[in-house]
Amino acid sequence: MAKIAVVYWSGTGNTEKMAETFLEEVKAKGCEGELFFANEFSADNLGDFDGFAFGCPAMGNEALEDGEFEPMFEEVETKLEDKPVTIFGSYEWNDGEWMDIWQDRCKDNGINLAADGVIAYDDPDDEALDRVRALADSLVEKL
């Protein structure tokens, strides 16, 4: 059975809600999944999983959270081999450009993105959570 790590950082609970929805969908599709807060995950965990979902909200001027998420992601992003990855997160200001920047960074580093990243404005509504479920389905299909 394929195993997926869902790794996220959340300050307000919005990205956490997306991460929990992602994990529920992964399990509904018959995969194993484990939820990690960003400071609980490192490159040492990579060998235990077949795929990864990373979630981080936009912070400051359209950037990843730099206290815990960015250092963790920087450590793992070049060590993911060809395992499938998805990215997601929420934002409350600007226009969500941080996701385009993050997605380009992933592509530049050769990360095997299973689908385009998913964003939600503020507290994810039902439509946003449906996009998260579809993102989870995309990851499961790549395993």
CSV table of N, CA and C in Angstrom, one decimal, residues 14-127:
chain,number,residue,atom,x,y,z
A,14,ASN,N,-6.1,27.7,8.5
A,14,ASN,CA,-6.6,27.5,7.2
A,14,ASN,C,-5.9,26.5,6.4
A,15,THR,N,-4.6,26.5,6.4
A,15,THR,CA,-3.8,25.5,5.6
A,15,THR,C,-3.9,24.2,6.3
A,16,GLU,N,-4.0,24.2,7.7
A,16,GLU,CA,-4.2,22.9,8.4
A,16,GLU,C,-5.5,22.2,8.0
A,17,LYS,N,-6.5,23.0,7.8
A,17,LYS,CA,-7.8,22.4,7.3
A,17,LYS,C,-7.6,21.8,5.9
A,18,MET,N,-6.8,22.4,5.1
A,18,MET,CA,-6.5,21.9,3.7
A,18,MET,C,-5.7,20.6,3.9
A,19,ALA,N,-4.7,20.6,4.8
A,19,ALA,CA,-3.9,19.4,5.0
A,19,ALA,C,-4.7,18.2,5.5
A,20,GLU,N,-5.6,18.5,6.4
A,20,GLU,CA,-6.5,17.4,7.0
A,20,GLU,C,-7.4,16.9,5.9
A,21,THR,N,-7.9,17.7,5.1
A,21,THR,CA,-8.8,17.3,4.0
A,21,THR,C,-8.0,16.4,3.0
A,22,PHE,N,-6.8,16.8,2.7
A,22,PHE,CA,-5.9,16.1,1.8
A,22,PHE,C,-5.7,14.7,2.3
A,23,LEU,N,-5.4,14.6,3.6
A,23,LEU,CA,-5.1,13.3,4.3
A,23,LEU,C,-6.4,12.4,4.2
A,24,GLU,N,-7.5,13.0,4.5
A,24,GLU,CA,-8.8,12.2,4.5
A,24,GLU,C,-9.0,11.6,3.1
A,25,GLU,N,-8.8,12.4,2.1
A,25,GLU,CA,-9.0,11.9,0.7
A,25,GLU,C,-8.0,10.8,0.3
A,26,VAL,N,-6.7,11.0,0.7
A,26,VAL,CA,-5.7,10.0,0.5
A,26,VAL,C,-6.1,8.6,1.1
A,27,LYS,N,-6.6,8.7,2.3
A,27,LYS,CA,-7.0,7.5,3.0
A,27,LYS,C,-8.3,6.9,2.3
A,28,ALA,N,-9.2,7.7,1.9
A,28,ALA,CA,-10.4,7.3,1.2
A,28,ALA,C,-10.1,6.6,-0.1
A,29,LYS,N,-8.9,6.9,-0.7
A,29,LYS,CA,-8.5,6.3,-1.9
A,29,LYS,C,-7.7,5.0,-1.7
A,30,GLY,N,-7.6,4.6,-0.4
A,30,GLY,CA,-6.9,3.4,-0.1
A,30,GLY,C,-5.4,3.4,0.2
A,31,CYS,N,-4.9,4.6,0.3
A,31,CYS,CA,-3.5,4.8,0.6
A,31,CYS,C,-3.3,5.1,2.1
A,32,GLU,N,-2.1,4.8,2.6
A,32,GLU,CA,-1.7,5.2,3.9
A,32,GLU,C,-1.3,6.7,3.9
A,33,GLY,N,-1.5,7.4,5.0
A,33,GLY,CA,-1.0,8.8,5.0
A,33,GLY,C,-0.7,9.2,6.4
A,34,GLU,N,0.2,10.1,6.5
A,34,GLU,CA,0.6,10.6,7.8
A,34,GLU,C,0.7,12.1,7.7
A,35,LEU,N,0.3,12.8,8.7
A,35,LEU,CA,0.3,14.3,8.8
A,35,LEU,C,1.4,14.7,9.7
A,36,PHE,N,2.2,15.7,9.2
A,36,PHE,CA,3.3,16.3,9.9
A,36,PHE,C,3.2,17.8,9.9
A,37,PHE,N,3.5,18.4,11.0
A,37,PHE,CA,3.7,19.8,11.0
A,37,PHE,C,5.1,20.0,10.5
A,38,ALA,N,5.4,21.1,9.9
A,38,ALA,CA,6.7,21.3,9.2
A,38,ALA,C,7.9,21.0,10.1
A,39,ASN,N,7.9,21.4,11.4
A,39,ASN,CA,9.0,21.2,12.3
A,39,ASN,C,9.2,19.7,12.7
A,40,GLU,N,8.2,18.8,12.3
A,40,GLU,CA,8.3,17.4,12.6
A,40,GLU,C,8.9,16.6,11.5
A,41,PHE,N,9.2,17.2,10.4
A,41,PHE,CA,9.6,16.5,9.2
A,41,PHE,C,10.9,16.9,8.7
A,42,SER,N,11.7,15.9,8.2
A,42,SER,CA,13.1,16.3,7.7
A,42,SER,C,13.4,15.3,6.6
A,43,ALA,N,14.6,15.5,6.0
A,43,ALA,CA,15.0,14.5,4.9
A,43,ALA,C,15.1,13.1,5.5
A,44,ASP,N,15.3,12.9,6.7
A,44,ASP,CA,15.4,11.6,7.3
A,44,ASP,C,14.1,10.8,7.1
A,45,ASN,N,13.0,11.5,6.9
A,45,ASN,CA,11.7,10.8,6.7
A,45,ASN,C,11.4,10.4,5.3
A,46,LEU,N,12.1,10.9,4.3
A,46,LEU,CA,11.8,10.8,2.9
A,46,LEU,C,11.7,9.3,2.5
A,47,GLY,N,12.6,8.5,3.0
A,47,GLY,CA,12.6,7.1,2.5
A,47,GLY,C,11.3,6.3,3.0
A,48,ASP,N,10.6,6.8,3.9
A,48,ASP,CA,9.4,6.1,4.5
A,48,ASP,C,8.1,6.3,3.6
A,49,PHE,N,8.2,7.2,2.6
A,49,PHE,CA,7.0,7.6,1.9
A,49,PHE,C,7.2,7.5,0.4
A,50,ASP,N,6.1,7.2,-0.3
A,50,ASP,CA,6.0,7.1,-1.8
A,50,ASP,C,5.7,8.4,-2.5
A,51,GLY,N,5.0,9.3,-1.8
A,51,GLY,CA,4.6,10.6,-2.3
A,51,GLY,C,4.5,11.6,-1.2
A,52,PHE,N,4.4,12.9,-1.6
A,52,PHE,CA,4.4,14.0,-0.6
A,52,PHE,C,3.5,15.1,-1.0
A,53,ALA,N,2.8,15.6,0.0
A,53,ALA,CA,2.0,16.8,-0.2
A,53,ALA,C,2.5,17.9,0.8
A,54,PHE,N,2.9,19.0,0.3
A,54,PHE,CA,3.4,20.1,1.1
A,54,PHE,C,2.4,21.3,1.1
A,55,GLY,N,2.1,21.8,2.3
A,55,GLY,CA,1.2,22.9,2.4
A,55,GLY,C,1.7,24.0,3.2
A,56,CYS,N,1.7,25.2,2.6
A,56,CYS,CA,2.2,26.4,3.3
A,56,CYS,C,1.4,27.6,2.9
A,57,PRO,N,1.0,28.5,3.8
A,57,PRO,CA,0.3,29.7,3.4
A,57,PRO,C,1.3,30.7,2.9
A,58,ALA,N,0.7,31.7,2.2
A,58,ALA,CA,1.5,32.9,1.8
A,58,ALA,C,1.8,33.7,3.0
A,59,MET,N,3.0,34.1,3.2
A,59,MET,CA,3.4,35.0,4.3
A,59,MET,C,4.1,36.2,3.8
A,60,GLY,N,4.0,37.3,4.5
A,60,GLY,CA,4.7,38.5,4.2
A,60,GLY,C,4.4,39.0,2.8
A,61,ASN,N,5.4,39.2,2.0
A,61,ASN,CA,5.3,39.6,0.6
A,61,ASN,C,5.3,38.4,-0.3
A,62,GLU,N,4.3,37.5,-0.3
A,62,GLU,CA,4.2,36.4,-1.2
A,62,GLU,C,5.3,35.4,-1.0
A,63,ALA,N,5.6,34.9,0.2
A,63,ALA,CA,6.7,34.0,0.5
A,63,ALA,C,6.2,32.9,1.3
A,64,LEU,N,7.0,31.8,1.3
A,64,LEU,CA,6.7,30.7,2.2
A,64,LEU,C,7.1,31.1,3.7
A,65,GLU,N,6.4,30.5,4.7
A,65,GLU,CA,6.7,30.8,6.1
A,65,GLU,C,8.2,30.4,6.3
A,66,ASP,N,9.0,31.4,6.8
A,66,ASP,CA,10.4,31.2,6.9
A,66,ASP,C,11.0,30.7,8.2
A,67,GLY,N,10.2,30.5,9.2
A,67,GLY,CA,10.7,30.1,10.5
A,67,GLY,C,10.9,28.5,10.6
A,68,GLU,N,9.9,27.8,10.0
A,68,GLU,CA,9.9,26.4,10.1
A,68,GLU,C,9.7,25.7,8.7
A,69,PHE,N,8.8,26.2,8.0
A,69,PHE,CA,8.5,25.5,6.7
A,69,PHE,C,9.6,25.7,5.7
A,70,GLU,N,10.0,26.9,5.4
A,70,GLU,CA,11.1,27.2,4.4
A,70,GLU,C,12.4,26.4,4.7
A,71,PRO,N,12.9,26.4,6.0
A,71,PRO,CA,14.1,25.5,6.2
A,71,PRO,C,13.9,24.1,6.0
A,72,MET,N,12.7,23.5,6.4
A,72,MET,CA,12.4,22.1,6.1
A,72,MET,C,12.3,21.9,4.6
A,73,PHE,N,11.6,22.7,3.9
A,73,PHE,CA,11.4,22.5,2.4
A,73,PHE,C,12.8,22.6,1.7
A,74,GLU,N,13.6,23.6,2.1
A,74,GLU,CA,14.9,23.7,1.5
A,74,GLU,C,15.8,22.5,1.7
A,75,GLU,N,15.6,21.8,2.9
A,75,GLU,CA,16.4,20.6,3.1
A,75,GLU,C,15.9,19.4,2.3
A,76,VAL,N,14.6,19.3,2.0
A,76,VAL,CA,14.1,18.1,1.3
A,76,VAL,C,14.0,18.3,-0.2
A,77,GLU,N,13.8,19.5,-0.7
A,77,GLU,CA,13.4,19.7,-2.1
A,77,GLU,C,14.3,19.1,-3.1
A,78,THR,N,15.6,19.0,-2.8
A,78,THR,CA,16.5,18.4,-3.8
A,78,THR,C,16.7,16.9,-3.5
A,79,LYS,N,16.0,16.3,-2.6
A,79,LYS,CA,16.2,14.9,-2.2
A,79,LYS,C,15.0,14.1,-2.4
A,80,LEU,N,14.0,14.6,-3.1
A,80,LEU,CA,12.7,13.9,-3.3
A,80,LEU,C,12.8,12.8,-4.4
A,81,GLU,N,13.9,12.8,-5.1
A,81,GLU,CA,14.1,11.9,-6.2
A,81,GLU,C,13.0,12.1,-7.2
A,82,ASP,N,12.4,11.1,-7.7
A,82,ASP,CA,11.3,11.3,-8.7
A,82,ASP,C,9.9,11.0,-8.1
A,83,LYS,N,9.9,11.0,-6.8
A,83,LYS,CA,8.6,10.7,-6.1
A,83,LYS,C,7.6,11.8,-6.4
A,84,PRO,N,6.3,11.5,-6.6
A,84,PRO,CA,5.3,12.6,-6.9
A,84,PRO,C,5.1,13.5,-5.7
A,85,VAL,N,4.8,14.8,-6.0
A,85,VAL,CA,4.7,15.8,-5.0
A,85,VAL,C,3.5,16.7,-5.4
A,86,THR,N,2.8,17.2,-4.4
A,86,THR,CA,1.8,18.2,-4.6
A,86,THR,C,2.0,19.3,-3.6
A,87,ILE,N,1.5,20.5,-4.0
A,87,ILE,CA,1.7,21.7,-3.1
A,87,ILE,C,0.4,22.4,-3.0
A,88,PHE,N,0.1,23.0,-1.8
A,88,PHE,CA,-1.1,23.7,-1.6
A,88,PHE,C,-0.9,24.8,-0.5
A,89,GLY,N,-1.9,25.7,-0.3
A,89,GLY,CA,-1.9,26.6,0.8
A,89,GLY,C,-2.9,27.7,0.7
A,90,SER,N,-3.0,28.5,1.7
A,90,SER,CA,-4.0,29.5,1.8
A,90,SER,C,-3.4,30.9,1.8
A,91,TYR,N,-4.1,31.9,1.5
A,91,TYR,CA,-3.6,33.3,1.5
A,91,TYR,C,-4.8,34.2,1.9
A,92,GLU,N,-4.4,35.4,2.4
A,92,GLU,CA,-5.4,36.3,2.9
A,92,GLU,C,-5.2,37.7,2.3
A,93,TRP,N,-4.2,37.9,1.6
A,93,TRP,CA,-4.0,39.2,0.9
A,93,TRP,C,-3.2,39.0,-0.4
A,94,ASN,N,-3.0,40.0,-1.1
A,94,ASN,CA,-2.4,39.9,-2.4
A,94,ASN,C,-3.2,39.0,-3.3
A,95,ASP,N,-2.6,38.3,-4.3
A,95,ASP,CA,-3.4,37.5,-5.2
A,95,ASP,C,-3.0,36.1,-5.3
A,96,GLY,N,-2.2,35.6,-4.4
A,96,GLY,CA,-1.8,34.2,-4.4
A,96,GLY,C,-0.5,33.9,-5.3
A,97,GLU,N,0.2,35.0,-5.6
A,97,GLU,CA,1.4,34.8,-6.4
A,97,GLU,C,2.4,33.9,-5.8
A,98,TRP,N,2.4,33.8,-4.5
A,98,TRP,CA,3.4,32.9,-3.9
A,98,TRP,C,3.3,31.5,-4.4
A,99,MET,N,2.1,31.0,-4.8
A,99,MET,CA,2.0,29.6,-5.3
A,99,MET,C,2.7,29.5,-6.6
A,100,ASP,N,2.6,30.5,-7.5
A,100,ASP,CA,3.3,30.5,-8.8
A,100,ASP,C,4.8,30.4,-8.6
A,101,ILE,N,5.3,31.3,-7.7
A,101,ILE,CA,6.7,31.3,-7.3
A,101,ILE,C,7.1,29.9,-6.8
A,102,TRP,N,6.4,29.4,-5.9
A,102,TRP,CA,6.7,28.1,-5.3
A,102,TRP,C,6.7,27.0,-6.4
A,103,GLN,N,5.7,27.0,-7.2
A,103,GLN,CA,5.5,26.0,-8.2
A,103,GLN,C,6.7,26.1,-9.2
A,104,ASP,N,7.1,27.3,-9.6
A,104,ASP,CA,8.3,27.4,-10.5
A,104,ASP,C,9.5,26.9,-9.8
A,105,ARG,N,9.7,27.2,-8.6
A,105,ARG,CA,10.8,26.7,-7.8
A,105,ARG,C,10.9,25.2,-7.8
A,106,CYS,N,9.7,24.6,-7.6
A,106,CYS,CA,9.7,23.1,-7.7
A,106,CYS,C,10.1,22.6,-9.0
A,107,LYS,N,9.6,23.2,-10.1
A,107,LYS,CA,9.9,22.7,-11.4
A,107,LYS,C,11.4,23.0,-11.7
A,108,ASP,N,11.9,24.1,-11.3
A,108,ASP,CA,13.3,24.4,-11.5
A,108,ASP,C,14.2,23.4,-10.8
A,109,ASN,N,13.8,22.8,-9.7
A,109,ASN,CA,14.5,21.8,-8.9
A,109,ASN,C,14.2,20.4,-9.4
A,110,GLY,N,13.5,20.2,-10.4
A,110,GLY,CA,13.2,18.9,-11.0
A,110,GLY,C,12.2,18.1,-10.1
A,111,ILE,N,11.4,18.7,-9.3
A,111,ILE,CA,10.4,18.0,-8.5
A,111,ILE,C,9.3,17.5,-9.4
A,112,ASN,N,8.9,16.3,-9.2
A,112,ASN,CA,7.9,15.7,-10.0
A,112,ASN,C,6.5,16.1,-9.4
A,113,LEU,N,6.0,17.3,-9.9
A,113,LEU,CA,4.7,17.7,-9.5
A,113,LEU,C,3.6,16.9,-10.1
A,114,ALA,N,2.7,16.4,-9.3
A,114,ALA,CA,1.6,15.6,-9.8
A,114,ALA,C,0.5,16.4,-10.5
A,115,ALA,N,0.4,17.7,-10.1
A,115,ALA,CA,-0.6,18.6,-10.6
A,115,ALA,C,-0.2,20.0,-10.2
A,116,ASP,N,-0.8,21.0,-10.7
A,116,ASP,CA,-0.6,22.4,-10.3
A,116,ASP,C,-1.0,22.6,-8.9
A,117,GLY,N,-0.4,23.5,-8.2
A,117,GLY,CA,-0.7,23.8,-6.8
A,117,GLY,C,-2.1,24.3,-6.6
A,118,VAL,N,-2.7,24.1,-5.4
A,118,VAL,CA,-4.0,24.5,-5.1
A,118,VAL,C,-4.0,25.6,-4.0
A,119,ILE,N,-4.7,26.7,-4.3
A,119,ILE,CA,-4.8,27.8,-3.3
A,119,ILE,C,-6.2,28.0,-2.8
A,120,ALA,N,-6.3,28.5,-1.6
A,120,ALA,CA,-7.6,28.9,-1.1
A,120,ALA,C,-7.5,30.3,-0.5
A,121,TYR,N,-8.5,31.1,-0.7
A,121,TYR,CA,-8.5,32.4,-0.1
A,121,TYR,C,-9.1,32.3,1.3
A,122,ASP,N,-8.3,32.7,2.3
A,122,ASP,CA,-8.7,32.7,3.7
A,122,ASP,C,-9.1,31.3,4.2
A,123,ASP,N,-10.3,31.2,4.9
A,123,ASP,CA,-10.8,29.9,5.3
A,123,ASP,C,-11.3,29.1,4.2
A,124,PRO,N,-10.7,28.0,3.9
A,124,PRO,CA,-11.1,27.2,2.7
A,124,PRO,C,-12.6,26.9,2.7
A,125,ASP,N,-13.3,27.3,1.6
A,125,ASP,CA,-14.8,26.9,1.5
A,125,ASP,C,-14.9,25.6,0.8
A,126,ASP,N,-16.1,25.1,0.6
A,126,ASP,CA,-16.4,23.8,0.1
A,126,ASP,C,-15.7,23.6,-1.3
A,127,GLU,N,-15.8,24.7,-2.1
A,127,GLU,CA,-15.2,24.6,-3.4
A,127,GLU,C,-13.6,24.4,-3.3
